Short mmCIF file of C-alpha atoms in Angstrom, two decimals:
data_model
loop_
_atom_site.label_atom_id
_atom_site.label_comp_id
_atom_site.label_asym_id
_atom_site.label_seq_id
_atom_site.Cartn_x
_atom_site.Cartn_y
_atom_site.Cartn_z
CA UNK A 1 66.52 20.91 60.28
CA UNK A 2 68.24 21.65 63.61
CA UNK A 3 71.49 22.41 61.77
CA UNK A 4 69.63 24.79 59.47
CA UNK A 5 68.02 26.61 62.43
CA UNK A 6 71.38 26.83 64.18
CA UNK A 7 72.93 28.41 61.09
CA UNK A 8 70.09 30.94 60.91
CA UNK A 9 70.62 31.84 64.60
CA UNK A 10 74.35 32.38 64.10
CA UNK A 11 73.71 34.51 60.98
CA UNK A 12 71.17 36.64 62.85
CA UNK A 13 73.58 37.16 65.72
CA UNK A 14 76.33 38.24 63.32
CA UNK A 15 73.98 40.75 61.67
CA UNK A 16 73.06 42.23 65.07
CA UNK A 17 76.72 42.53 66.04
CA UNK A 18 77.64 44.11 62.70
CA UNK A 19 74.75 46.57 63.04
CA UNK A 20 75.87 47.53 66.56
CA UNK A 21 79.45 48.04 65.38
CA UNK A 22 78.28 50.17 62.45
CA UNK A 23 76.13 52.32 64.75
CA UNK A 24 79.03 52.78 67.17
CA UNK A 25 81.32 53.81 64.32
CA UNK A 26 78.70 56.31 63.10
CA UNK A 27 78.39 57.77 66.60
CA UNK A 28 82.19 58.10 66.87
CA UNK A 29 82.34 59.78 63.45
CA UNK A 30 79.56 62.19 64.43
CA UNK A 31 81.37 63.06 67.68
CA UNK A 32 84.59 63.68 65.77
CA UNK A 33 82.83 65.95 63.28
CA UNK A 34 81.13 67.87 66.11
CA UNK A 35 84.45 68.32 67.93
CA UNK A 36 86.09 69.58 64.76
CA UNK A 37 83.19 71.97 64.11
CA UNK A 38 83.35 73.44 67.64
CA UNK A 39 86.03 76.16 67.82
CA UNK A 40 88.61 75.75 70.57
CA UNK A 41 88.40 78.59 73.11
CA UNK A 42 91.34 80.95 73.20
CA UNK A 43 93.51 80.78 76.33
CA UNK A 44 92.17 83.18 78.95
CA UNK A 45 94.08 85.38 81.40
CA UNK A 46 91.13 86.20 83.65
CA UNK A 47 87.38 85.69 83.84
CA UNK A 48 85.07 88.24 85.44
CA UNK A 49 81.55 86.91 86.05
CA UNK A 50 82.01 84.70 82.99
CA UNK A 51 83.45 87.41 80.74
CA UNK A 52 86.92 86.42 79.60
CA UNK A 53 89.98 88.52 78.92
CA UNK A 54 92.19 86.55 76.55
CA UNK A 55 95.81 85.83 77.28
CA UNK A 56 96.70 87.57 74.01
CA UNK A 57 94.98 90.79 75.11
CA UNK A 58 96.72 90.64 78.48
CA UNK A 59 100.11 90.16 76.82
CA UNK A 60 99.47 93.06 74.45
CA UNK A 61 98.61 95.23 77.45
CA UNK A 62 102.00 94.26 78.88
CA UNK A 63 103.66 95.40 75.66
CA UNK A 64 101.81 98.73 75.81
CA UNK A 65 102.93 99.28 79.41
CA UNK A 66 106.51 98.47 78.47
CA UNK A 67 106.34 100.94 75.58
CA UNK A 68 105.01 103.59 77.96
CA UNK A 69 107.80 102.88 80.44
CA UNK A 70 110.38 103.38 77.74
CA UNK A 71 108.88 106.82 77.08
CA UNK A 72 108.27 107.96 80.67
CA UNK A 73 111.22 106.27 82.34
CA UNK A 74 108.93 104.61 84.89
CA UNK A 75 110.15 101.19 85.96
CA UNK A 76 107.73 98.48 87.03
CA UNK A 77 108.53 94.90 87.95
CA UNK A 78 106.71 92.12 86.11
CA UNK A 79 104.51 91.60 89.17
CA UNK A 80 103.67 95.31 89.32
CA UNK A 81 102.83 95.26 85.62
CA UNK A 82 100.54 92.28 86.08
CA UNK A 83 98.77 93.85 89.05
CA UNK A 84 98.26 97.15 87.23
CA UNK A 85 96.91 95.44 84.11
CA UNK A 86 94.59 93.14 86.06
CA UNK A 87 93.27 96.03 88.15
CA UNK A 88 92.60 98.13 85.05
CA UNK A 89 91.03 95.35 82.95
CA UNK A 90 88.88 93.93 85.76
CA UNK A 91 87.69 97.43 86.65
CA UNK A 92 86.79 98.10 83.02
CA UNK A 93 84.85 94.84 82.69
CA UNK A 94 82.96 95.42 85.95
CA UNK A 95 81.98 98.92 84.82
CA UNK A 96 80.93 97.65 81.38
CA UNK A 97 78.87 94.89 83.00
CA UNK A 98 77.28 97.50 85.24
CA UNK A 99 76.33 99.53 82.17
CA UNK A 100 74.80 96.46 80.54
CA UNK A 101 72.87 95.65 83.71
CA UNK A 102 71.57 99.23 83.69
CA UNK A 103 70.34 98.74 80.12
CA UNK A 104 73.13 100.46 78.19
CA UNK A 105 74.81 98.64 75.33
CA UNK A 106 77.25 99.99 72.75
CA UNK A 107 75.63 99.14 69.41
CA UNK A 108 77.54 98.83 66.14
CA UNK A 109 76.44 102.26 64.92
CA UNK A 110 77.73 103.97 68.08
CA UNK A 111 80.99 102.05 67.89
CA UNK A 112 81.48 102.93 64.22
CA UNK A 113 80.74 106.58 64.94
CA UNK A 114 83.60 106.69 67.47
CA UNK A 115 85.92 104.88 65.06
CA UNK A 116 85.07 107.42 62.35
CA UNK A 117 85.83 110.26 64.76
CA UNK A 118 89.21 108.69 65.53
CA UNK A 119 89.97 108.31 61.84
CA UNK A 120 89.16 111.98 61.30
CA UNK A 121 91.24 113.08 64.29
CA UNK A 122 94.28 111.02 63.37
CA UNK A 123 94.26 111.98 59.69
CA UNK A 124 92.82 109.00 57.84
CA UNK A 125 92.37 105.23 57.86
CA UNK A 126 95.98 104.50 56.96
CA UNK A 127 97.22 106.56 59.89
CA UNK A 128 94.83 104.78 62.25
CA UNK A 129 95.98 101.36 61.03
CA UNK A 130 99.60 102.39 61.54
CA UNK A 131 98.78 103.55 65.07
CA UNK A 132 97.00 100.27 65.83
CA UNK A 133 99.98 98.26 64.65
CA UNK A 134 102.43 100.40 66.63
CA UNK A 135 100.31 99.94 69.76
CA UNK A 136 99.85 96.17 69.46
CA UNK A 137 96.21 96.16 68.30
CA UNK A 138 94.47 94.41 65.46
CA UNK A 139 91.42 96.15 64.06
CA UNK A 140 89.18 93.56 65.72
CA UNK A 141 90.89 93.70 69.14
CA UNK A 142 90.78 97.50 69.06
CA UNK A 143 87.05 97.51 68.34
CA UNK A 144 86.46 95.05 71.18
CA UNK A 145 88.50 97.18 73.57
CA UNK A 146 86.81 100.40 72.43
CA UNK A 147 83.34 98.87 72.88
CA UNK A 148 84.21 97.85 76.44
CA UNK A 149 85.76 101.22 77.24
CA UNK A 150 82.72 103.12 75.94
CA UNK A 151 80.40 101.05 78.11
CA UNK A 152 82.72 101.52 81.10
CA UNK A 153 82.83 105.30 80.48
CA UNK A 154 79.03 105.42 80.41
CA UNK A 155 78.89 103.70 83.80
CA UNK A 156 81.56 106.00 85.24
CA UNK A 157 79.53 109.01 84.12
CA UNK A 158 76.42 107.55 85.73
CA UNK A 159 78.22 107.04 89.05
CA UNK A 160 79.88 110.46 89.07
CA UNK A 161 76.64 112.24 88.13
CA UNK A 162 75.11 110.96 91.36
CA UNK A 163 77.80 112.54 93.57
CA UNK A 164 76.34 115.62 95.32
CA UNK A 165 78.03 118.92 94.52
CA UNK A 166 77.78 120.12 98.12
CA UNK A 167 78.23 118.35 101.45
CA UNK A 168 79.39 118.77 105.04
CA UNK A 169 82.79 120.48 105.10
CA UNK A 170 85.17 122.35 107.37
CA UNK A 171 87.49 125.25 106.60
CA UNK A 172 90.68 124.75 108.57
CA UNK A 173 94.32 125.74 108.84
CA UNK A 174 97.28 124.01 110.41
CA UNK A 175 100.71 124.54 111.85
CA UNK A 176 103.07 121.82 110.62
CA UNK A 177 106.60 121.38 111.95
CA UNK A 178 109.18 118.61 111.66
CA UNK A 179 110.03 117.97 115.33
CA UNK A 180 107.93 117.20 118.37
CA UNK A 181 109.59 119.65 120.76
CA UNK A 182 108.79 122.61 118.50
CA UNK A 183 105.21 121.42 118.13
CA UNK A 184 104.83 121.11 121.91
CA UNK A 185 106.28 124.62 122.36
CA UNK A 186 103.75 126.03 119.84
CA UNK A 187 100.91 124.24 121.59
CA UNK A 188 101.97 125.73 124.95
CA UNK A 189 102.01 129.21 123.39
CA UNK A 190 98.48 128.65 122.09
CA UNK A 191 97.39 127.49 125.51
CA UNK A 192 98.88 130.68 126.95
CA UNK A 193 96.75 132.79 124.58
CA UNK A 194 98.89 133.23 121.45
CA UNK A 195 97.02 133.88 118.19
CA UNK A 196 96.83 130.78 115.98
CA UNK A 197 96.82 132.70 112.69
CA UNK A 198 99.94 134.68 113.66
CA UNK A 199 101.84 131.52 114.62
CA UNK A 200 100.67 129.72 111.48
CA UNK A 201 102.05 132.50 109.28
CA UNK A 202 105.41 132.20 111.00
CA UNK A 203 105.71 128.59 109.90
CA UNK A 204 104.02 129.00 106.49
CA UNK A 205 104.38 132.51 105.14
CA UNK A 206 102.89 131.53 101.76
CA UNK A 207 99.46 130.22 102.79
CA UNK A 208 99.39 130.68 106.56
CA UNK A 209 98.66 126.96 106.82
CA UNK A 210 95.24 127.42 105.19
CA UNK A 211 93.84 124.02 104.15
CA UNK A 212 90.74 125.53 102.56
CA UNK A 213 87.32 123.88 102.67
CA UNK A 214 87.37 120.07 102.53
CA UNK A 215 84.91 117.18 102.94
CA UNK A 216 85.45 113.93 104.82
CA UNK A 217 87.92 111.61 103.13
CA UNK A 218 89.75 114.39 101.32
CA UNK A 219 92.91 114.99 103.35
CA UNK A 220 95.96 112.73 103.10
CA UNK A 221 96.35 112.66 106.90
CA UNK A 222 93.22 111.05 108.31
CA UNK A 223 94.09 111.98 111.90
CA UNK A 224 94.19 115.68 110.97
CA UNK A 225 90.88 115.36 109.13
CA UNK A 226 89.25 113.49 112.02
CA UNK A 227 90.46 116.16 114.45
CA UNK A 228 89.11 118.95 112.24
CA UNK A 229 85.66 117.40 112.00
CA UNK A 230 85.57 116.92 115.78
CA UNK A 231 86.18 120.64 116.48
CA UNK A 232 83.88 123.65 116.52
CA UNK A 233 84.77 126.86 114.70
CA UNK A 234 87.63 128.60 116.52
CA UNK A 235 88.86 125.51 118.34
CA UNK A 236 92.26 123.88 117.74
CA UNK A 237 93.60 120.37 118.29
CA UNK A 238 96.41 118.92 120.36
CA UNK A 239 99.65 117.92 118.60
CA UNK A 240 99.03 115.24 115.96
CA UNK A 241 101.91 113.07 114.71
CA UNK A 242 102.01 111.84 111.11
CA UNK A 243 104.51 110.76 108.47
CA UNK A 244 104.71 114.42 107.43
CA UNK A 245 105.63 115.73 110.87
CA UNK A 246 103.67 117.25 113.77
CA UNK A 247 100.39 119.07 113.18
CA UNK A 248 98.15 121.38 115.13
CA UNK A 249 94.91 122.11 113.28
CA UNK A 250 92.36 124.86 113.87
CA UNK A 251 88.83 124.98 112.44
CA UNK A 252 87.95 128.39 111.01
CA UNK A 253 84.44 127.63 109.69
CA UNK A 254 82.03 124.72 109.40
CA UNK A 255 79.09 124.06 107.07
CA UNK A 256 76.61 121.23 106.75
CA UNK A 257 76.10 121.92 103.04
CA UNK A 258 79.12 123.71 101.55
CA UNK A 259 79.62 123.60 97.72
CA UNK A 260 82.59 121.46 96.77
CA UNK A 261 85.55 123.03 95.00
CA UNK A 262 86.31 121.68 91.51
CA UNK A 263 89.25 119.71 92.92
CA UNK A 264 87.24 118.30 95.82
CA UNK A 265 84.32 117.37 93.54
CA UNK A 266 86.67 115.54 91.17
CA UNK A 267 88.21 113.71 94.14
CA UNK A 268 84.79 112.70 95.48
CA UNK A 269 83.71 111.48 92.04
CA UNK A 270 86.85 109.38 91.62
CA UNK A 271 86.33 107.99 95.12
CA UNK A 272 82.72 107.13 94.28
CA UNK A 273 83.81 105.21 91.18
CA UNK A 274 86.48 103.33 93.11
CA UNK A 275 84.05 102.52 95.92
CA UNK A 276 81.58 101.19 93.33
CA UNK A 277 84.26 99.01 91.71
CA UNK A 278 85.42 97.72 95.11
CA UNK A 279 81.86 96.77 96.03
CA UNK A 280 81.32 94.96 92.70
CA UNK A 281 84.71 93.24 92.99
CA UNK A 282 83.80 91.90 96.44
CA UNK A 283 80.63 90.22 95.14
CA UNK A 284 81.88 89.06 91.74
CA UNK A 285 83.35 85.76 90.58
CA UNK A 286 86.85 86.61 89.37
CA UNK A 287 89.18 83.84 88.24
CA UNK A 288 92.77 84.86 87.50
CA UNK A 289 94.17 82.16 85.20
CA UNK A 290 97.75 83.36 84.74
#
C-alpha cells in the first residue's frame, strides 16, 4: 500500500512539473510571436519632444544639400551640413508642434489638395514622380515632409501676423570712415559748428549717409543703433568704432509709432519667428542621436 501511494506521489509530481514546463514553453512562444509582430523602430537621427526624424530622412537631406552645393558652388563641411540640417528640421518640427498645440492639423484632404496643385504645376504625375526620385524622396516620405512643412508654415503665419506694423523708430544718418584720425577730425568740425548733412554728403555722395527709419534690432551695428535711440532729434553721437570702420550718427527724426517699411516689417517678422523657435528650443526635450 505504501509503495502504491509513493508511486502515485511521484506520478503527481511529474505531472505538475510537465505542466509547468508546458506553460513556460507556451509563454516563451507567445513572447516570441509578440516580438515578431511588433515592428522594429527605424533608426532615428533626432527626437524633438518625442517626435522622431529618421536617420534615412536626415541622410536624404544631406544628399539634397550636396546636390544644391553642386549647383550653387557653395561648400560646406560635413559638420556645417549637419548643423544646418538639424537646425532646419528641429525648427520645422517645433513649428509644426506649435500648430498642433494651437489646434491646427493638416488633414488628408488638405494634404492631397496641395499634392494635386503640385502635380498640376509640374505637368503631371509622371513628372512629379521623376522630381521626387531626383530629389531623394519616396512618395510616402514626401507626403510626410509636406504635411510637416504645411503645419510649420501655418504656425509661421500665425507668429508673423501678430507682429505690429508700426513701432518706435528713429530716422538717422551717419558719417562712416575707415580710419580713426579722420573720424576724430570730423567730430571736431561738428563740435566747431560744421553742418552734419554737408559733411555726410562729402563722405557719401549717393545717400548722404541716410539710414532711413529703423526700429530697434534692425541695424547690423548695435552700437550705432543704441546711440541713435539714445539721442534726440538733431543730436549726434561721439565716434563709434565697429568692424565696418568709425561712425558718427545723427538722429533726424523720432517717432513712437512709425509705420514699418516693407523691408523692416519682413525683418521683424523673421526675427519674431526665430525668437519663438529659440524660446521653444530652450524648453523642449531634444535628443540628437547621430
